CSV table of C-alpha atoms in Angstrom, one decimal:
chain,number,residue,atom,x,y,z
A,1,MET,CA,117.2,98.1,115.2
A,2,ALA,CA,113.6,96.4,113.8
A,3,GLY,CA,112.1,99.8,114.6
A,4,ARG,CA,114.4,102.0,113.0
A,5,PHE,CA,114.0,100.8,109.5
A,6,ALA,CA,111.1,99.7,107.3
A,7,GLN,CA,110.7,96.1,106.5
A,8,ARG,CA,111.2,95.6,103.4
A,9,PRO,CA,108.7,93.5,101.2
A,10,THR,CA,109.1,89.7,100.1
A,11,ARG,CA,106.6,87.9,97.3
A,12,THR,CA,104.2,87.0,99.7
A,13,THR,CA,103.3,90.0,100.5
A,14,VAL,CA,103.7,92.0,97.3
A,15,ARG,CA,100.7,89.5,96.4
A,16,GLY,CA,99.0,90.3,99.4
A,17,GLY,CA,98.3,93.6,98.2
A,18,GLN,CA,101.5,95.7,99.6
A,19,VAL,CA,102.2,98.9,97.1
A,20,ALA,CA,105.8,100.4,98.6
A,21,VAL,CA,104.4,104.7,98.6
A,22,PRO,CA,106.9,106.5,99.1
A,23,PRO,CA,106.6,109.8,101.8
A,24,GLY,CA,107.1,113.1,100.2
A,25,VAL,CA,104.8,115.7,99.8
A,26,PRO,CA,102.3,115.5,97.0
A,27,ARG,CA,102.8,118.8,94.3
A,28,GLN,CA,100.1,120.3,92.7
A,29,ALA,CA,99.7,118.4,89.4
A,30,THR,CA,99.9,120.4,86.4
A,31,GLY,CA,96.7,121.1,84.1
A,32,PRO,CA,92.9,121.4,85.0
A,33,GLY,CA,91.8,118.3,86.7
A,34,ARG,CA,88.4,117.7,88.8
A,35,VAL,CA,89.2,117.8,92.4
A,36,ARG,CA,88.1,116.1,95.8
A,37,ALA,CA,88.9,115.8,99.6
A,38,TRP,CA,87.4,112.9,101.6
A,39,MET,CA,88.1,112.6,105.8
A,40,PRO,CA,88.7,109.0,106.0
A,41,ASP,CA,87.2,107.3,109.7
A,42,GLY,CA,90.3,105.9,110.6
A,43,PRO,CA,93.3,104.7,109.9
A,44,LEU,CA,93.8,104.4,106.0
A,45,ASP,CA,97.3,103.7,104.2
A,46,ILE,CA,96.9,104.1,100.7
A,47,GLY,CA,99.7,101.3,99.4
A,48,LEU,CA,97.8,98.6,101.0
A,49,VAL,CA,94.1,99.7,99.8
A,50,LEU,CA,94.8,100.6,96.3
A,51,GLY,CA,97.4,97.9,96.2
A,52,PRO,CA,95.9,94.6,95.0
A,53,LEU,CA,94.4,96.8,92.1
A,54,ARG,CA,98.2,96.9,90.5
A,55,ARG,CA,99.6,94.1,88.0
A,56,GLY,CA,103.3,94.2,89.1
A,57,PRO,CA,105.3,96.6,88.9
A,58,GLY,CA,105.2,97.7,85.3
A,59,ASP,CA,101.1,98.2,85.3
A,60,PRO,CA,100.6,100.7,82.2
A,61,THR,CA,98.0,101.2,84.2
A,62,PHE,CA,98.8,101.9,88.1
A,63,ARG,CA,101.6,104.1,89.6
A,64,ALA,CA,103.3,105.0,92.7
A,65,THR,CA,105.4,108.1,93.0
A,66,PRO,CA,108.2,109.5,94.7
A,67,ASP,CA,105.9,112.7,95.8
A,68,GLY,CA,103.4,110.0,97.8
A,69,SER,CA,100.6,109.9,95.3
A,70,VAL,CA,99.2,106.8,93.5
A,71,TRP,CA,97.7,106.9,89.7
A,72,ARG,CA,95.7,104.7,88.3
A,73,THR,CA,93.4,104.7,85.2
A,74,SER,CA,90.4,103.1,84.6
A,75,LEU,CA,87.7,102.6,81.5
A,76,THR,CA,84.5,104.5,83.7
A,77,PRO,CA,81.3,103.9,81.9
A,78,ALA,CA,81.6,107.4,81.3
A,79,GLY,CA,85.1,107.1,79.2
A,80,PRO,CA,89.0,106.8,79.9
A,81,GLY,CA,89.6,108.5,83.0
A,82,THR,CA,92.8,108.5,85.6
A,83,LEU,CA,92.9,109.1,89.3
A,84,ARG,CA,95.6,110.9,91.8
A,85,VAL,CA,95.5,109.7,95.2
A,86,CYS,CA,97.7,111.6,97.8
A,87,ALA,CA,97.4,111.9,101.1
A,88,TYR,CA,96.7,115.7,102.5
A,89,GLY,CA,96.2,117.3,105.7
A,90,GLY,CA,95.6,114.4,107.2
A,91,GLY,CA,93.1,113.5,104.7
A,92,VAL,CA,92.7,112.2,101.3
A,93,ARG,CA,93.0,114.5,97.9
A,94,GLY,CA,91.9,113.2,94.6
A,95,GLU,CA,92.3,114.8,90.9
A,96,ALA,CA,90.9,113.4,88.0
A,97,TRP,CA,90.6,113.5,84.6
A,98,GLY,CA,89.4,113.0,81.7
A,99,PRO,CA,85.4,112.0,81.1
A,100,GLY,CA,85.8,109.6,83.1
A,101,ALA,CA,86.8,111.8,85.9
A,102,GLU,CA,83.5,112.6,87.6
A,103,TRP,CA,83.0,109.2,88.1
A,104,LEU,CA,86.1,107.6,89.5
A,105,LEU,CA,86.3,110.6,92.4
A,106,GLU,CA,82.3,109.9,93.5
A,107,GLY,CA,83.6,106.6,94.0
A,108,LEU,CA,86.2,107.6,96.1
A,109,PRO,CA,85.4,106.6,99.3
A,110,GLU,CA,84.2,103.8,98.1
A,111,LEU,CA,87.8,102.5,96.5
A,112,LEU,CA,89.4,103.5,99.4
A,113,GLY,CA,86.9,101.5,101.4
A,114,ALA,CA,84.4,103.4,103.0
A,115,ALA,CA,82.6,100.8,102.1
A,116,ASP,CA,84.7,98.1,104.5
A,117,ASP,CA,84.1,97.6,108.1
A,118,PRO,CA,88.2,96.5,109.5
A,119,SER,CA,86.2,96.4,112.6
A,120,ALA,CA,84.1,93.1,112.2
A,121,PHE,CA,87.1,91.6,112.0
A,122,VAL,CA,88.0,89.1,114.9
A,123,PRO,CA,91.3,87.7,115.2
A,124,ARG,CA,91.5,84.0,116.8
A,125,HIS,CA,95.3,83.4,115.9
A,126,ARG,CA,98.5,85.7,117.3
A,127,LEU,CA,99.3,86.0,113.6
A,128,LEU,CA,96.7,88.0,112.5
A,129,ALA,CA,96.5,89.4,115.6
A,130,SER,CA,100.3,90.8,115.4
A,131,ALA,CA,99.3,91.5,112.0
A,132,ARG,CA,96.4,93.9,112.0
A,133,HIS,CA,97.9,95.2,114.9
A,134,ARG,CA,101.0,96.0,112.6
A,135,ARG,CA,98.9,97.2,109.3
A,136,PRO,CA,96.3,99.5,111.3
A,137,GLY,CA,95.2,101.1,108.0
A,138,LEU,CA,94.2,97.8,105.8
A,139,ARG,CA,90.9,97.9,104.0
A,140,LEU,CA,89.5,96.4,101.2
A,141,THR,CA,89.0,98.0,98.1
A,142,ARG,CA,86.0,98.3,96.1
A,143,SER,CA,86.4,99.6,92.6
A,144,ARG,CA,83.3,99.3,90.7
A,145,LEU,CA,84.4,98.1,87.7
A,146,VAL,CA,84.4,94.4,86.8
A,147,LEU,CA,86.2,94.4,83.4
A,148,GLU,CA,89.3,95.3,84.9
A,149,SER,CA,90.0,93.0,87.2
A,150,LEU,CA,88.6,90.0,85.5
A,151,ILE,CA,90.5,90.7,82.2
A,152,PRO,CA,94.3,90.7,83.7
A,153,SER,CA,92.5,87.2,86.6
A,154,ILE,CA,92.0,85.7,82.9
A,155,LEU,CA,95.3,86.4,82.3
A,156,GLU,CA,97.0,84.9,85.7
A,157,GLN,CA,95.5,81.6,85.3
A,158,LYS,CA,97.7,78.4,84.8
A,159,VAL,CA,100.7,80.8,84.1
A,160,THR,CA,102.9,82.5,86.4
A,161,THR,CA,103.0,86.3,87.6
A,162,ASP,CA,105.6,87.6,85.7
A,163,GLU,CA,104.2,86.1,83.1
A,164,ALA,CA,100.6,87.6,83.4
A,165,TYR,CA,101.5,90.9,84.5
A,166,ARG,CA,103.5,91.0,81.3
A,167,ALA,CA,100.9,89.6,79.5
A,168,TRP,CA,99.2,92.5,80.9
A,169,ARG,CA,101.6,95.5,80.2
A,170,LEU,CA,102.0,94.7,76.4
A,171,LEU,CA,98.1,94.3,75.6
A,172,VAL,CA,97.2,97.2,77.2
A,173,ARG,CA,100.6,100.2,75.8
A,174,LYS,CA,99.1,97.9,71.9
A,175,PHE,CA,95.8,98.5,71.9
A,176,GLY,CA,95.4,100.4,75.2
A,177,GLU,CA,94.8,104.3,75.0
A,178,PRO,CA,96.9,106.9,76.3
A,179,ALA,CA,96.3,107.9,80.3
A,180,PRO,CA,94.1,111.5,80.1
A,181,GLY,CA,95.8,114.7,81.8
A,182,PRO,CA,99.3,115.4,83.1
A,183,ALA,CA,100.3,111.3,84.3
A,184,SER,CA,102.8,109.4,82.9
A,185,ALA,CA,103.6,109.0,79.2
A,186,ARG,CA,104.1,105.5,80.1
A,187,MET,CA,100.1,105.5,81.6
A,188,TYR,CA,97.6,103.7,79.1
A,189,VAL,CA,94.0,103.0,80.2
A,190,MET,CA,93.0,99.1,79.2
A,191,PRO,CA,91.1,98.8,76.1
A,192,ALA,CA,87.8,99.4,75.1
A,193,PRO,CA,85.4,95.7,75.1
A,194,ARG,CA,85.4,95.7,71.4
A,195,THR,CA,88.7,96.5,71.6
A,196,TRP,CA,89.9,93.1,73.3
A,197,ALA,CA,87.3,91.7,71.3
A,198,LEU,CA,89.4,92.7,67.9
A,199,ILE,CA,93.0,91.9,69.3
A,200,PRO,CA,94.1,89.6,66.5
A,201,SER,CA,95.4,86.2,67.1
A,202,TRP,CA,99.2,86.8,66.2
A,203,GLU,CA,99.5,89.4,68.5
A,204,TRP,CA,98.1,87.3,71.7
A,205,HIS,CA,100.8,85.0,70.6
A,206,ARG,CA,103.3,87.0,71.5
A,207,ALA,CA,101.8,88.5,74.5
A,208,GLY,CA,102.5,84.6,75.6
A,209,VAL,CA,99.0,84.3,75.8
A,210,ASP,CA,97.4,80.9,75.2
A,211,ASP,CA,94.0,80.2,72.8
A,212,LYS,CA,92.6,79.0,76.4
A,213,ARG,CA,93.0,82.4,78.0
A,214,ALA,CA,92.7,84.6,74.8
A,215,SER,CA,89.0,82.8,73.9
A,216,THR,CA,87.3,83.2,77.9
A,217,ILE,CA,88.9,87.0,77.3
A,218,LEU,CA,86.7,87.6,74.3
A,219,ARG,CA,84.4,85.2,75.4
A,220,ALA,CA,83.1,87.9,78.8
A,221,VAL,CA,83.9,90.5,76.7
A,222,ARG,CA,81.4,90.0,74.0
A,223,VAL,CA,78.4,89.8,77.3
A,224,ALA,CA,81.0,93.2,79.0
A,225,ALA,CA,77.2,94.8,80.2
A,226,ARG,CA,75.8,91.7,81.4
A,227,LEU,CA,78.6,91.5,83.6
A,228,GLU,CA,79.7,95.5,85.1
A,229,GLN,CA,75.8,95.0,85.8
A,230,ALA,CA,76.5,92.1,88.4
A,231,VAL,CA,78.8,95.7,91.0
A,232,GLY,CA,75.0,96.0,91.7
A,233,MET,CA,74.7,92.5,93.3
A,234,GLU,CA,76.1,90.6,96.8
A,235,PRO,CA,79.2,89.2,95.5
A,236,GLY,CA,77.8,85.5,95.4
A,237,ALA,CA,74.9,86.6,92.6
A,238,ALA,CA,78.0,88.0,90.9
A,239,ARG,CA,81.0,85.5,91.0
A,240,ALA,CA,77.6,83.2,89.9
A,241,ARG,CA,77.0,85.6,86.9
A,242,LEU,CA,81.0,85.8,86.1
A,243,GLU,CA,81.1,81.6,86.0
A,244,LEU,CA,78.7,81.8,83.2
A,245,VAL,CA,81.0,82.5,81.1
A,246,PRO,CA,83.1,78.9,79.7
A,247,GLY,CA,86.5,79.5,80.9
A,248,VAL,CA,86.4,81.1,84.0
A,249,GLY,CA,85.7,79.0,87.6
A,250,PRO,CA,85.9,80.4,91.1
A,251,TRP,CA,89.2,81.4,91.6
A,252,THR,CA,88.8,84.2,88.6
A,253,SER,CA,85.6,85.4,90.1
A,254,ALA,CA,87.2,85.2,93.5
A,255,GLU,CA,90.3,87.3,92.8
A,256,THR,CA,87.2,89.7,90.7
A,257,VAL,CA,85.2,90.6,92.6
A,258,GLN,CA,87.5,90.5,95.8
A,259,ARG,CA,88.9,93.9,94.2
A,260,SER,CA,85.1,94.6,92.3
A,261,HIS,CA,83.2,94.6,95.5
A,262,GLY,CA,85.5,94.8,98.0
A,263,ALA,CA,84.1,91.2,99.0
A,264,ALA,CA,85.3,90.5,102.5
A,265,ASP,CA,84.5,87.4,102.9
A,266,GLU,CA,85.1,85.8,98.5
A,267,VAL,CA,88.3,83.4,99.8
A,268,THR,CA,90.2,82.0,96.2
A,269,VAL,CA,89.8,78.2,95.7
A,270,GLY,CA,91.6,76.8,93.5
A,271,ASP,CA,95.4,78.6,94.4
A,272,LEU,CA,98.4,76.8,94.1
A,273,HIS,CA,100.2,78.2,96.4
A,274,LEU,CA,97.3,80.5,98.5
A,275,PRO,CA,96.1,76.9,100.6
A,276,GLY,CA,99.7,75.4,101.8
A,277,ILE,CA,100.4,79.7,103.1
A,278,VAL,CA,97.2,79.3,105.1
A,279,GLY,CA,97.6,75.9,106.4
A,280,TRP,CA,101.7,76.5,107.0
A,281,ALA,CA,100.7,80.1,108.6
A,282,LEU,CA,97.3,78.9,111.2
A,283,ALA,CA,98.6,75.3,111.0
A,284,GLY,CA,101.9,74.7,110.7
A,285,ASP,CA,100.4,71.9,107.7
A,286,ARG,CA,102.5,73.6,104.2
A,287,ASP,CA,100.2,71.0,102.6
A,288,ALA,CA,97.5,71.6,103.1
A,289,ASP,CA,94.4,71.5,100.4
A,290,ASP,CA,91.6,74.2,99.5
A,291,ALA,CA,89.2,72.5,102.5
A,292,VAL,CA,92.2,72.4,104.9
A,293,MET,CA,92.0,76.0,104.1
A,294,LEU,CA,88.6,76.4,104.1
A,295,GLU,CA,88.2,74.9,107.8
A,296,LEU,CA,91.1,77.0,108.9
A,297,LEU,CA,89.2,79.9,108.3
A,298,GLU,CA,85.7,79.4,109.1
A,299,PRO,CA,86.7,80.6,112.7
A,300,TYR,CA,86.1,84.1,110.3
A,301,ALA,CA,83.5,83.6,107.9
A,302,GLY,CA,82.1,86.7,106.6
A,303,GLN,CA,85.7,87.9,107.0
A,304,ARG,CA,87.6,84.9,105.4
A,305,HIS,CA,89.6,86.9,102.9
A,306,ARG,CA,90.7,89.6,104.7
A,307,ALA,CA,91.8,87.0,106.9
A,308,ALA,CA,93.6,85.3,103.7
A,309,ARG,CA,95.3,89.0,103.4
A,310,LEU,CA,96.3,89.8,106.4
A,311,ILE,CA,98.4,86.2,106.6
A,312,LEU,CA,100.6,87.0,102.8
A,313,LEU,CA,101.2,90.2,104.6
A,314,SER,CA,102.3,89.0,107.7
A,315,GLY,CA,104.9,86.4,105.0
A,316,ARG,CA,104.8,83.5,107.4
A,317,VAL,CA,105.8,81.4,104.3
A,318,PRO,CA,107.0,77.6,104.2
A,319,ALA,CA,110.3,77.7,102.9
A,320,ARG,CA,110.3,76.4,99.1
A,321,ARG,CA,110.6,72.1,98.3
A,322,ALA,CA,110.5,72.4,94.7
A,323,PRO,CA,111.9,74.8,91.5
A,324,LYS,CA,109.6,77.8,90.8
A,325,MET,CA,106.8,77.2,87.8
A,326,PRO,CA,109.3,76.9,84.6
A,327,ARG,CA,108.2,79.9,81.8
A,328,TRP,CA,107.2,79.5,78.5
A,329,ASP,CA,106.9,82.4,75.7
A,330,ILE,CA,104.8,80.8,73.2
A,331,GLY,CA,105.5,83.8,71.5
A,332,GLN,CA,108.7,82.2,70.4
A,333,LEU,CA,107.1,79.1,69.1
């Protein structure tokens, strides 16, 4: 019976980057767009690879459609663009629209994990071996864009994911621009750095973003060009540059380079839940802290982020012992 039905995603597997991409025959999108076909050199699960780039089910920059396609919008160095990715003929078909179309298609292989090497991971725990066996198409994406991962990561600081997703959704829809091409009318491209800098204080307040996080975003967009240059650096050096911005710490920098660089070893520290999840999965220790987590992940040096993702995707988490963190809507104060 277990093999007859798809496993339902849990909050933990969703956090691990699981996006349900419905099976279906991709339809030809209306409107002229640039097209690129690419053949991966191994198993590829588009939903798993691109899942970490989605910020909640209502993310206006990301959508999985019933025909089996994943749509993304990005503010590229060449301008806004929309990308549609789907499995087609044993490979992958990418279509793009807007000024950033060429840039998006050029980076399609890296976006889908071509620069990643899953064979470098050697599981040393039964749980991880089982998770990798059940997720053969997992690869680490490399978006080549820093701000599109940094800003939502800052919004996620010290609040629940629901609050952060709501803030991202409201701000992008209000201050972003409609997605180019035949994308859904509810899809938008994230605002440009100057637009972020000009958002009035009361709009941050209405979106539920406190002054500390808003100020950190404003400081980041003022040096946006320097931060985007970090894509050409090694992950460690890129994190060091990001952390020069006051308000950006190890948690935020790790969450960013995991997506922008496809960094297989940059494990997130300072997280409220991850140490306990890793400790419980690998050692039955639900009270593990960052030091214990890093010690448990030491056998996977060079692949610690991949190991953490596989643990999250396994769904093995300790039972809750306390109420959920309360939600606070500062926009109602």
